[in-house]
Amino acid sequence: MKKVIVLLIFAISIPSISQQLNTAVAEEGVIENTEDTLNAEEFENLKAEANKRTSGSERSSQQNKLIKKADEYFEKMWYAEAAELYDLALKKNKKAYTPITLQRAGDAHYFNSEMERAYHWYSALFADFEDELTDADYFRYAHILKGTKRYRKAKRLVGIFNERIAQREGINPTASFEDVKAEIIAKNVTIKNLNINSRFSEFSPMYLRDDQLVFASTKDTAVINTRTYKWNNQPFLDLYVGKTTDSIATIESVQKLSSTLNSKYHEAGVTFSPDHNVIYFTRNNYGKKLKRAKNGVSHLKIYVSEFDGATWSEPQELPFNSEDYSTGHPAMSPDGKKLYFVSDRPGGFGGTDIYVVDVLSNGEFSAPRNLGRGINSTKREMFPFVTETTLSFSSDRAFGFGGLDVYESSFSGDTFSAPINVGEPINSALDDFSYITDDSGNKGYFASNREGGKGDDDIYAFEAAEEKVLEEKLSDIVGTVSDILTKELLPNTLVTLMGENNAVLAEATTDEEGSFLFEGVDTNSNYIVTAKNQEYLLKTEAVSVAEEEQIAMDILLEKLDGLVVDENGVKKVDLDMIYFDFDKYYIRDDAKTELGKLLEVWEKYPDMVIKIESHTDARGPKTYNKWLSDKRAKATRDYLISKGIDASKIYSAIGYGEEYPINDCVDGVRCSREAHQENRRSEFIIISM
């Protein structure tokens, strides 16, 4: 849902709930002050300066200037311009990477549905500052990952997010992302993009009588009116009506609904009384001119108007609106006795919640009631639609396909079932919302900003055929962990399952019989399994899961004590040789694996002090070899220190050149490449433990 739609969805997730709500209400505001008008010449000059070649000090000054101006644009919600300036500033120098700058760069693209660019900056944010990030950051990044179809990466973030907030904030674990994928309700749905869609936004469809469809759009105002909404530089929303046809994708005779209902600001999100003579709709809190709250923001309100057979009456505010928070997205029950709506009023569970009021016989309304934690989450619930037995709504809660997803809940009275994600193809990796159905429940409309549309947000028609349940093939990984020498089974061993890019998918601790189990693992996938026990070396094994119902593993661990050996009265850490490439002194990947074992020994014996001895082969001058081996010894030392070893625990790091070969490959002797490599090594002598 790109840009303009956020007018009606109140809030986009930002690092704290207070920021969410502040941003939410600001998003709804219509900025008309001249001081809030973008200076296009200044913007173009900034970009031109940024593309010039500059010296180091000039570049730093220019970068700071770009970021400062990008921050100004961001705070005014001019996200497209802010995104350009952040991109220019950050690509020049990684020293400008800070949590807030990377986050804003990502958010500026996210708010414009530029998910790949949002992913670029959020991946940098998590790579450099993961320990400093909040629940909301994890949630946003998981949405971006799913919005760019990086589902496996998203699993790790969803798992962490779930662990951090599920218990304290009441997220229903039965509505998990994995559950959505495992049992997708596939109705053989046909989806078609409507002919009324334009290059701007169309959304919020609603039935009017048997043969008409009302919706919100910016289309005609783009031609006849240059007034625009500053966030996205698009015209304001008005209500339109068209005639449905036998073709599911064709709406004819489209015109504005009523000049009485449409103002010079935003109108959208309608619902009708059962006889279709009363309309409820969402509008900026508009009178003779735009009203603002104390913080300068224009909130949303619900208005009502009656049809006398010829014209609509002047719209009136509903009594439960407020100048201090937003109320919108009305949805009337089929019997006309309940009006559901969305609000970010105080006392809710998250960004926006769904509420309901009783429509009384005298035309008044009961006090609003929150539908409760069963329906509402810590995120945004919005765009409700009600049939006699089902509540449909959209939410960006943690466990969806990406962006806003459509959910359904069956109800009886005021009791609602746990919401179920309706699955693909209604839901996509981006935003899917404004979902309505006809009386049969097999036809309807929804809006989406998915790939392949005509504009920012398009309305789609859908028609469902026979229902069937598709079950994704899953497998289990079961195994044991035991001692490599004694074969003794090892309880209390931490076993970790990792997927793509070493993302942690699950953890288990072996039971008294040394057994572990990972259930519901995707088939036709590759995984890494690690086993860690305090008395043993970390073991890593790869496993491929085909379509078997169960994969069995037997993991054998080597005792840490076995690495400490006594050679002729000298204690050493007995690692496989730390080899170096010819004439080089950088630490190879295979060397890092062996040095990892040394780090584990240190973990068990934190007072251990060692000295490092490095050796070369006999090729090359002796003086050079002495210099090279010394470089290798110090490279090994520096690597260990970089991994957290106190420098005082390394007594010395000395290179001995070719002085102490371990085979007969000395000067003048022809040897194979492998034989020479044996002499290029580092050894670890224990001084004390």
XYZ file of C-alpha atoms in Angstrom:
689
model
C 0.000 0.000 0.000
C 2.054 2.887 -1.214
C 2.021 6.245 0.539
C -1.470 7.714 0.219
C -3.197 4.815 1.887
C -1.411 5.405 5.152
C -3.786 8.343 5.594
C -6.358 5.760 6.581
C -4.263 3.204 8.400
C -3.239 5.548 11.194
C 0.200 4.216 12.133
C 3.254 2.573 10.711
C 5.523 0.679 13.095
C 8.350 2.827 14.425
C 10.800 2.056 17.254
C 8.410 2.874 20.093
C 4.681 2.987 20.619
C 4.790 6.709 21.433
C 6.640 7.375 18.195
C 4.097 5.217 16.400
C 1.212 7.322 17.548
C 2.999 10.624 16.994
C 3.861 9.564 13.477
C 0.405 8.148 12.976
C -1.422 11.354 13.622
C 1.086 13.365 11.666
C 0.604 11.078 8.691
C -3.051 11.958 8.686
C -2.421 15.687 8.720
C -2.759 17.810 5.610
C 0.074 20.315 5.485
C -0.803 23.540 3.709
C 1.537 26.077 5.299
C 3.919 27.663 2.830
C 6.760 27.080 5.252
C 6.104 23.353 4.814
C 6.503 23.501 1.046
C 9.443 21.673 -0.465
C 12.088 23.965 -1.944
C 12.679 22.069 -5.190
C 15.677 24.188 -6.200
C 17.387 23.590 -2.855
C 16.714 19.861 -3.156
C 18.203 19.630 -6.658
C 21.239 21.698 -5.616
C 21.889 19.345 -2.709
C 21.832 16.354 -5.027
C 24.120 18.068 -7.538
C 26.657 18.957 -4.830
C 26.578 15.413 -3.509
C 27.579 14.037 -6.885
C 30.676 16.247 -7.163
C 34.122 14.809 -6.400
C 35.373 16.291 -3.118
C 38.282 15.960 -0.700
C 38.017 14.119 2.616
C 37.113 17.098 4.818
C 34.741 18.537 2.217
C 33.130 15.130 1.784
C 32.517 14.817 5.529
C 30.988 18.289 5.719
C 28.823 17.593 2.683
C 27.707 14.287 4.161
C 26.661 15.919 7.425
C 24.733 18.537 5.476
C 22.888 15.868 3.485
C 21.959 13.899 6.592
C 20.769 17.027 8.412
C 18.532 17.979 5.495
C 17.333 14.379 5.081
C 16.372 14.398 8.767
C 14.373 17.601 8.218
C 12.538 16.036 5.283
C 11.931 12.838 7.239
C 10.397 14.703 10.173
C 8.051 16.469 7.749
C 7.222 13.049 6.249
C 8.637 13.990 2.836
C 9.896 10.458 2.598
C 10.704 10.296 -1.116
C 13.088 13.258 -0.893
C 14.509 12.101 2.438
C 15.251 8.678 0.967
C 17.242 10.190 -1.903
C 19.383 12.295 0.423
C 20.028 9.446 2.862
C 21.114 7.267 -0.064
C 23.526 9.919 -1.309
C 24.993 10.548 2.146
C 25.402 6.963 3.275
C 26.873 5.589 0.072
C 29.816 7.981 0.393
C 31.117 6.951 3.804
C 30.201 4.119 6.153
C 31.446 6.229 9.057
C 28.057 7.947 8.871
C 26.325 4.681 9.753
C 24.478 5.232 13.029
C 21.393 3.376 14.269
C 19.072 6.346 13.776
C 20.401 7.285 10.324
C 20.269 3.725 8.970
C 16.819 3.254 10.452
C 15.485 6.463 8.947
C 17.012 5.641 5.570
C 15.258 2.278 5.661
C 11.984 3.746 6.907
C 11.944 6.475 4.255
C 12.016 3.794 1.570
C 9.624 1.544 3.525
C 6.988 4.280 3.761
C 7.126 4.542 -0.032
C 6.908 0.727 -0.470
C 10.452 0.609 -1.883
C 11.122 -2.655 -0.097
C 14.436 -3.594 -1.727
C 16.002 -0.268 -0.744
C 14.469 -0.556 2.718
C 16.064 -4.015 2.971
C 19.449 -2.588 1.957
C 19.548 -0.157 4.877
C 17.850 -2.378 7.455
C 20.279 -5.216 6.719
C 23.129 -2.774 7.404
C 21.369 -1.626 10.585
C 21.096 -5.182 11.879
C 24.613 -6.131 10.820
C 26.204 -3.264 12.763
C 23.809 -2.517 15.633
C 21.682 -5.616 16.329
C 22.367 -5.501 20.072
C 20.942 -1.963 20.307
C 17.637 -2.585 18.527
C 14.105 -2.770 19.893
C 11.156 -5.108 19.416
C 9.747 -2.692 16.858
C 12.988 -2.814 14.845
C 12.801 -6.613 14.690
C 9.165 -6.414 13.683
C 9.820 -3.861 10.915
C 12.796 -5.802 9.545
C 10.774 -9.042 9.518
C 8.101 -7.259 7.471
C 10.712 -5.959 5.059
C 12.207 -9.438 4.668
C 8.807 -10.914 3.936
C 7.986 -7.964 1.693
C 11.053 -8.831 -0.396
C 10.194 -12.569 -0.273
C 13.179 -13.457 1.899
C 11.003 -15.793 3.948
C 13.730 -17.956 5.461
C 15.596 -14.922 6.760
C 12.344 -13.623 8.161
C 11.921 -16.787 10.249
C 14.791 -15.872 12.549
C 13.482 -12.362 13.083
C 9.939 -13.603 13.664
C 11.249 -16.124 16.182
C 13.197 -13.504 18.113
C 10.298 -11.059 17.983
C 7.964 -13.770 19.250
C 10.283 -14.677 22.122
C 10.676 -11.045 23.180
C 7.049 -9.975 23.303
C 4.637 -12.897 22.868
C 4.112 -13.652 26.555
C 4.067 -10.095 27.821
C 1.876 -8.681 25.035
C -0.395 -11.607 24.283
C 0.365 -12.505 20.668
C -1.477 -15.704 19.815
C 1.159 -18.333 18.947
C -1.399 -20.337 16.974
C -1.415 -17.559 14.386
C 2.270 -17.963 13.559
C 3.888 -17.378 10.206
C 4.777 -21.065 10.001
C 1.151 -22.031 10.677
C 0.033 -19.748 7.879
C 2.397 -21.489 5.469
C 1.639 -25.003 6.724
C -2.109 -24.912 6.162
C -3.099 -22.375 3.540
C -6.766 -22.092 2.697
C -6.696 -22.295 -1.096
C -10.076 -21.599 -2.686
C -8.983 -21.773 -6.309
C -9.405 -18.010 -6.313
C -9.478 -15.992 -9.518
C -8.159 -12.450 -9.060
C -8.534 -9.635 -11.577
C -7.351 -6.028 -11.538
C -10.327 -3.672 -12.009
C -10.620 -1.427 -15.046
C -11.179 1.627 -12.813
C -7.653 1.578 -11.383
C -5.345 4.473 -12.251
C -1.697 5.369 -11.705
C -2.683 6.755 -8.298
C -4.561 5.003 -5.474
C -7.906 3.229 -5.504
C -9.057 1.332 -2.410
C -11.856 0.903 0.183
C -14.485 -0.704 -2.090
C -17.995 -1.120 -0.634
C -21.280 -2.407 -2.058
C -24.116 0.075 -2.605
C -27.372 -1.776 -3.206
C -27.155 -4.743 -5.582
C -25.411 -3.236 -8.573
C -23.108 -0.424 -7.463
C -19.641 -0.161 -5.949
C -18.373 2.833 -3.966
C -14.624 3.354 -3.602
C -11.994 5.975 -2.757
C -9.677 7.408 -5.404
C -7.530 10.395 -6.326
C -8.061 9.933 -10.059
C -10.105 12.927 -11.248
C -8.643 15.402 -8.804
C -5.313 14.725 -10.455
C -6.661 16.429 -13.557
C -8.840 19.206 -12.226
C -7.118 20.146 -8.981
C -3.433 20.634 -8.267
C -3.843 20.573 -4.475
C -1.811 17.690 -3.151
C -1.155 15.775 0.054
C 2.425 16.650 0.969
C 3.608 13.208 2.127
C 3.286 11.588 -1.281
C 2.591 14.528 -3.578
C -0.694 12.923 -4.653
C -4.124 14.574 -4.940
C -6.663 14.243 -2.155
C -9.052 11.294 -1.909
C -12.714 11.483 -2.916
C -15.564 8.975 -2.975
C -16.667 7.519 -6.328
C -19.470 5.202 -7.386
C -19.750 2.912 -10.400
C -22.051 0.223 -11.755
C -21.053 -3.440 -11.494
C -21.354 -5.649 -14.580
C -21.374 -9.337 -15.471
C -17.598 -9.096 -15.837
C -15.997 -9.315 -12.411
C -13.232 -6.889 -13.421
C -15.376 -4.177 -15.046
C -17.071 -1.237 -13.334
C -19.001 1.164 -15.576
C -20.378 4.704 -15.395
C -17.963 5.881 -12.703
C -18.648 9.301 -11.186
C -18.102 11.163 -7.946
C -20.566 10.024 -5.309
C -21.735 13.452 -4.127
C -20.397 16.984 -3.858
C -22.060 17.133 -0.449
C -19.997 14.196 0.794
C -16.705 15.028 -0.933
C -14.748 17.936 0.527
C -11.459 19.500 -0.526
C -9.640 17.138 1.844
C -9.708 13.347 2.259
C -12.783 11.082 2.223
C -12.630 7.288 2.152
C -13.694 4.123 3.964
C -17.502 3.945 3.687
C -20.250 1.680 5.001
C -24.029 1.788 4.594
C -27.113 1.042 6.653
C -29.050 -2.081 5.564
C -31.452 0.036 3.458
C -28.474 1.960 1.958
C -30.023 5.314 2.871
C -27.458 6.143 5.571
C -23.742 6.401 4.824
C -20.888 6.444 7.336
C -17.460 7.478 6.031
C -14.005 8.631 7.125
C -12.820 12.215 6.692
C -10.214 14.596 8.092
C -11.852 16.496 10.964
C -13.150 19.120 8.599
C -15.455 22.064 9.142
C -15.276 25.321 7.267
C -11.532 24.744 7.300
C -9.187 22.019 8.426
C -9.098 21.555 12.198
C -6.008 20.519 14.058
C -5.264 19.107 17.478
C -2.961 20.904 19.912
C 0.051 19.293 18.276
C -0.941 20.719 14.892
C -2.167 17.440 13.470
C -5.463 16.766 11.718
C -7.050 13.508 12.930
C -9.616 11.305 11.241
C -13.283 11.250 12.148
C -16.357 9.292 11.113
C -19.228 11.255 9.556
C -22.814 10.243 8.808
C -25.198 11.451 6.101
C -28.758 10.457 5.080
C -30.185 10.039 1.567
C -33.684 11.443 0.923
C -34.121 9.799 -2.455
C -32.444 12.626 -4.339
C -29.563 14.095 -2.352
C -27.341 13.362 0.621
C -27.691 15.546 3.717
C -24.852 17.635 5.134
C -22.503 15.181 6.925
C -22.494 15.218 10.716
C -19.789 13.993 13.107
C -20.412 10.920 15.227
C -20.352 11.664 18.967
C -17.432 9.340 19.804
C -14.980 11.204 17.553
C -12.240 13.253 19.195
C -9.912 16.117 18.376
C -7.113 14.243 20.173
C -7.024 10.897 18.341
C -8.305 9.291 15.152
C -11.524 7.373 14.530
C -12.232 5.815 11.132
C -12.867 2.780 8.905
C -16.557 2.298 9.809
C -18.207 -1.085 9.116
C -21.944 -1.648 9.675
C -23.309 -5.061 10.673
C -25.859 -6.547 8.226
C -28.722 -5.946 10.683
C -27.676 -2.330 11.246
C -27.416 -2.796 15.013
C -23.635 -2.538 15.424
C -21.066 -0.184 13.954
C -17.460 -1.360 14.006
C -14.596 1.095 13.564
C -10.855 1.597 14.063
C -9.162 4.001 16.472
C -5.822 4.785 18.084
C -7.571 6.158 21.166
C -5.912 5.641 24.576
C -6.441 2.306 26.301
C -5.967 0.087 23.259
C -3.604 -2.821 22.805
C -1.418 -1.474 20.000
C -1.112 0.961 17.118
C -4.801 0.857 16.143
C -7.567 -1.391 17.453
C -11.032 -2.389 16.254
C -13.944 -1.143 18.377
C -17.731 -1.533 18.218
C -20.727 0.542 19.302
C -24.391 -0.409 19.436
C -26.636 1.623 17.128
C -29.636 2.372 19.337
C -33.232 2.684 18.160
C -33.276 6.413 18.916
C -30.306 6.989 16.600
C -27.798 7.350 19.412
C -24.780 5.136 20.091
C -23.513 3.167 23.061
C -20.059 3.742 24.495
C -17.299 2.231 22.308
C -16.066 -1.249 23.282
C -12.661 -2.635 22.319
C -13.022 -6.078 20.690
C -10.277 -7.325 22.987
C -6.966 -9.097 22.763
C -8.486 -12.009 20.854
C -8.880 -9.732 17.819
C -6.524 -6.833 18.517
C -2.756 -7.199 18.843
C 0.142 -4.905 19.689
C 0.277 -3.836 16.038
C -2.360 -2.366 13.702
C -5.806 -3.816 13.080
C -7.863 -1.919 10.516
C -10.333 -2.027 7.579
C -13.007 -4.167 9.289
C -15.831 -5.748 7.277
C -18.707 -7.658 8.859
C -21.110 -10.338 7.622
C -23.670 -12.149 9.772
C -21.056 -14.560 11.143
C -17.601 -13.313 10.128
C -15.407 -10.322 10.919
C -12.717 -9.634 8.307
C -9.918 -7.137 8.849
C -6.330 -6.374 7.904
C -3.370 -6.425 10.276
C 0.413 -6.145 10.159
C 0.819 -8.431 13.172
C 4.019 -10.423 13.320
C 3.055 -13.640 11.595
C 1.913 -12.825 8.081
C 3.122 -12.921 4.509
C 4.386 -9.322 4.662
C 2.837 -5.882 5.116
C -0.885 -5.904 5.892
C -2.613 -9.292 5.618
C -6.326 -10.108 5.589
C -7.631 -12.145 8.548
C -11.045 -13.642 9.313
C -12.703 -14.418 12.643
C -16.030 -16.167 13.194
C -18.223 -14.728 15.925
C -21.402 -15.221 17.874
C -22.603 -12.215 19.811
C -19.494 -10.633 21.316
C -17.426 -13.850 21.251
C -14.832 -14.090 18.474
C -12.713 -17.026 17.342
C -8.942 -16.694 16.925
C -8.255 -14.801 13.669
C -7.097 -16.920 10.722
C -4.914 -15.590 7.912
C -6.871 -16.152 4.666
C -3.626 -17.028 2.884
C -2.617 -16.633 -0.722
C -3.596 -15.419 -3.255
C -5.606 -12.787 -1.352
C -2.533 -12.009 0.747
C 0.847 -11.194 -0.758
C 4.288 -10.038 0.346
C 3.030 -6.426 0.398
C -0.140 -4.750 1.753
C -3.565 -6.369 1.294
C -6.597 -4.645 2.817
C -10.144 -3.272 2.283
C -11.444 -6.835 1.907
C -15.209 -7.267 1.354
C -17.386 -10.187 0.205
C -20.872 -10.652 -1.198
C -23.554 -12.644 0.634
C -22.160 -15.963 -0.620
C -18.668 -15.213 0.665
C -17.222 -16.498 -2.614
C -16.943 -13.173 -4.436
C -15.713 -9.781 -3.441
C -13.082 -7.097 -3.683
C -9.914 -6.065 -1.889
C -7.110 -3.543 -2.366
C -3.386 -4.212 -2.639
C -0.118 -2.611 -3.671
C 1.283 -5.947 -4.822
C 3.577 -6.214 -7.821
C 1.924 -5.975 -11.233
C -0.660 -3.321 -10.372
C -1.488 -0.171 -12.317
C -0.813 2.347 -9.561
C 0.080 2.785 -5.930
C -2.919 0.831 -4.623
C -5.325 -1.053 -6.862
C -8.705 -2.672 -6.275
C -8.918 -6.344 -7.220
C -12.000 -8.504 -7.719
C -11.878 -12.116 -6.606
C -14.047 -15.152 -7.173
C -13.546 -18.402 -5.269
C -14.368 -21.933 -6.343
C -14.117 -25.176 -4.398
C -12.201 -25.078 -1.134
C -9.375 -27.436 -0.371
C -6.567 -27.503 2.133
C -3.013 -27.707 0.898
C -0.570 -29.073 3.448
C 3.067 -28.176 3.092
C 5.348 -31.215 3.373
C 7.280 -31.163 6.610
C 9.807 -33.455 8.230
C 11.385 -34.056 11.640
C 15.056 -34.153 12.602
C 15.696 -36.551 15.484
C 19.058 -37.501 16.934
C 21.381 -38.273 19.799
C 24.585 -36.684 21.091
C 27.326 -38.918 22.527
C 31.035 -39.049 23.437
C 33.173 -39.959 20.414
C 35.375 -42.355 22.441
C 33.155 -43.865 25.140
C 29.872 -43.620 23.171
C 28.281 -42.337 26.385
C 25.045 -40.429 25.670
C 25.281 -36.769 26.670
C 22.290 -35.050 28.343
C 21.971 -31.251 28.761
C 23.699 -30.566 25.442
C 22.474 -27.514 23.517
C 21.580 -28.439 19.925
C 20.900 -25.608 17.469
C 19.203 -25.803 14.061
C 20.314 -23.140 11.576
C 19.169 -22.339 8.075
C 20.290 -19.995 5.342
C 23.095 -17.603 6.351
C 23.344 -19.390 9.728
C 20.003 -17.967 10.847
C 18.960 -19.722 14.071
C 15.640 -21.501 13.470
C 15.289 -23.567 16.653
C 17.146 -24.775 19.742
C 16.740 -27.923 21.833
C 18.464 -29.415 24.885
C 19.130 -33.149 24.910
C 17.176 -35.181 27.458
C 18.547 -37.745 29.913
C 19.091 -40.177 27.039
C 21.016 -37.627 24.974
C 18.156 -37.250 22.485
C 16.825 -34.179 20.691
C 14.013 -33.467 18.226
C 13.196 -30.681 15.747
C 9.622 -31.022 14.480
C 8.003 -29.494 11.407
C 11.165 -28.822 9.391
C 10.706 -27.769 5.758
C 11.614 -30.480 3.270
C 13.948 -30.066 0.289
C 16.156 -27.771 2.352
C 19.678 -27.725 3.765
C 20.430 -27.045 7.416
C 23.331 -26.767 9.866
C 23.079 -28.513 13.243
C 25.481 -27.621 16.065
C 25.935 -29.365 19.423
C 27.562 -27.587 22.381
C 28.438 -29.108 25.760
C 30.690 -27.424 28.339
C 33.000 -30.437 28.543
C 33.279 -30.925 24.787
C 34.256 -29.192 21.579
C 31.504 -27.549 19.580
C 30.423 -29.866 16.761
C 28.889 -28.636 13.516
C 27.210 -30.912 10.973
C 25.331 -30.275 7.736
C 22.076 -32.094 7.042
C 19.879 -32.171 3.939
C 16.168 -32.811 4.416
C 14.412 -34.412 1.453
C 10.853 -35.732 1.729
C 11.426 -38.361 4.403
C 9.137 -38.118 7.400
C 12.112 -38.248 9.762
C 15.864 -37.598 9.520
C 18.098 -39.359 12.073
C 21.417 -37.926 13.283
C 24.111 -39.251 15.624
C 26.410 -36.440 16.736
C 29.756 -37.428 18.277
C 31.595 -34.922 20.485
C 35.297 -34.760 21.360
C 36.237 -33.882 24.943
C 37.970 -30.570 25.520
C 40.432 -32.237 27.907
C 41.646 -34.351 25.020
C 43.106 -31.256 23.394
C 45.538 -30.615 26.253
C 48.472 -33.003 25.733
C 51.922 -33.529 27.191
C 54.743 -33.888 24.661
C 58.053 -34.672 26.349
C 57.104 -32.704 29.435
C 55.726 -29.745 27.450
C 51.970 -29.083 27.611
C 50.389 -28.047 24.342
C 46.940 -27.479 22.928
C 46.718 -30.270 20.377
C 45.013 -28.720 17.368
C 45.203 -29.716 13.776
C 47.959 -27.691 12.149
C 47.257 -23.998 11.608
C 48.346 -23.745 8.004
C 49.171 -20.638 5.961
C 49.263 -20.148 2.227
C 52.690 -19.852 0.610
C 54.314 -16.478 1.270
C 51.194 -15.244 3.170
C 50.339 -14.571 6.797
C 46.563 -14.020 6.829
C 44.340 -16.434 8.811
C 42.640 -18.935 6.487
C 39.087 -20.197 7.040
C 40.312 -23.681 7.978
C 42.664 -22.046 10.484
C 39.751 -20.125 12.011
C 37.995 -23.440 12.645
C 40.987 -24.783 14.560
C 41.492 -21.545 16.456
C 37.841 -21.826 17.461
C 38.778 -25.001 19.339
C 41.501 -23.080 21.167
C 38.919 -20.485 22.174
C 36.759 -23.252 23.617
C 39.689 -24.564 25.669
C 40.165 -21.023 26.992
C 36.486 -20.931 27.877
C 37.004 -23.948 30.133
C 40.395 -22.781 31.458
C 40.084 -18.964 31.589
C 43.415 -18.578 33.429
C 45.389 -20.439 30.770
C 48.453 -18.603 29.406
C 50.094 -19.725 26.166
C 52.877 -18.800 23.832
C 52.511 -18.997 20.071
C 55.292 -20.396 17.908
C 55.076 -20.016 14.152
C 57.155 -21.804 11.525
C 57.758 -21.664 7.764
C 59.000 -24.138 5.210
C 62.565 -24.035 3.885
C 61.806 -22.268 0.623
C 63.072 -18.699 0.425
C 65.857 -16.861 2.277
C 66.202 -17.667 5.974
C 66.016 -14.007 6.981
C 62.789 -13.536 5.047
C 61.330 -16.745 6.493
C 62.107 -15.550 10.001
C 60.301 -12.273 9.248
C 57.333 -14.100 7.640
C 56.901 -16.559 10.516
C 56.962 -13.699 12.998
C 54.190 -12.012 11.004
C 52.194 -15.270 11.125
C 52.642 -15.640 14.879
C 51.472 -12.097 15.476
C 48.577 -12.511 13.003
C 47.470 -15.537 15.024
C 47.805 -13.574 18.272
C 45.853 -10.621 16.878
C 43.085 -12.916 15.648
C 42.695 -14.463 19.105
C 42.631 -11.039 20.762
C 39.974 -9.929 18.243
C 37.854 -12.829 19.487
C 37.950 -11.573 23.070
C 41.095 -13.178 24.504
C 42.895 -10.866 26.941
C 46.326 -9.953 25.557
C 47.876 -10.885 28.911
C 46.902 -14.515 28.286
C 49.322 -14.684 25.339
C 52.830 -14.723 26.813
C 54.569 -14.335 23.464
C 54.069 -14.743 19.728
C 57.375 -15.564 18.042
C 58.327 -16.736 14.583
C 61.181 -19.225 14.159
C 61.313 -19.322 10.385
C 62.565 -22.618 8.934
C 64.655 -23.464 12.022
C 62.432 -26.302 13.350
C 60.968 -28.417 10.505
C 58.814 -31.437 11.410
C 59.933 -33.447 8.367
C 63.003 -33.733 6.129
C 62.106 -30.829 3.829
C 65.138 -28.626 4.463
C 67.258 -26.544 2.096
C 68.384 -28.546 -0.933
C 65.772 -31.323 -0.551
C 63.039 -31.682 -3.215
C 59.641 -32.024 -1.551
C 56.009 -31.996 -2.582
C 53.802 -28.973 -2.000
C 51.957 -30.903 0.725
C 55.212 -31.767 2.537
C 56.298 -28.125 2.514
C 52.868 -27.082 3.837
C 53.332 -29.312 6.896
C 56.175 -27.061 7.999
C 54.097 -23.877 7.639
C 52.355 -24.049 11.004
C 51.629 -22.456 14.376
C 51.898 -24.270 17.700
C 50.421 -23.371 21.090
C 52.557 -24.036 24.167
C 50.816 -23.858 27.572
C 52.769 -21.780 30.101
C 50.221 -22.094 32.915
C 46.618 -23.112 33.511
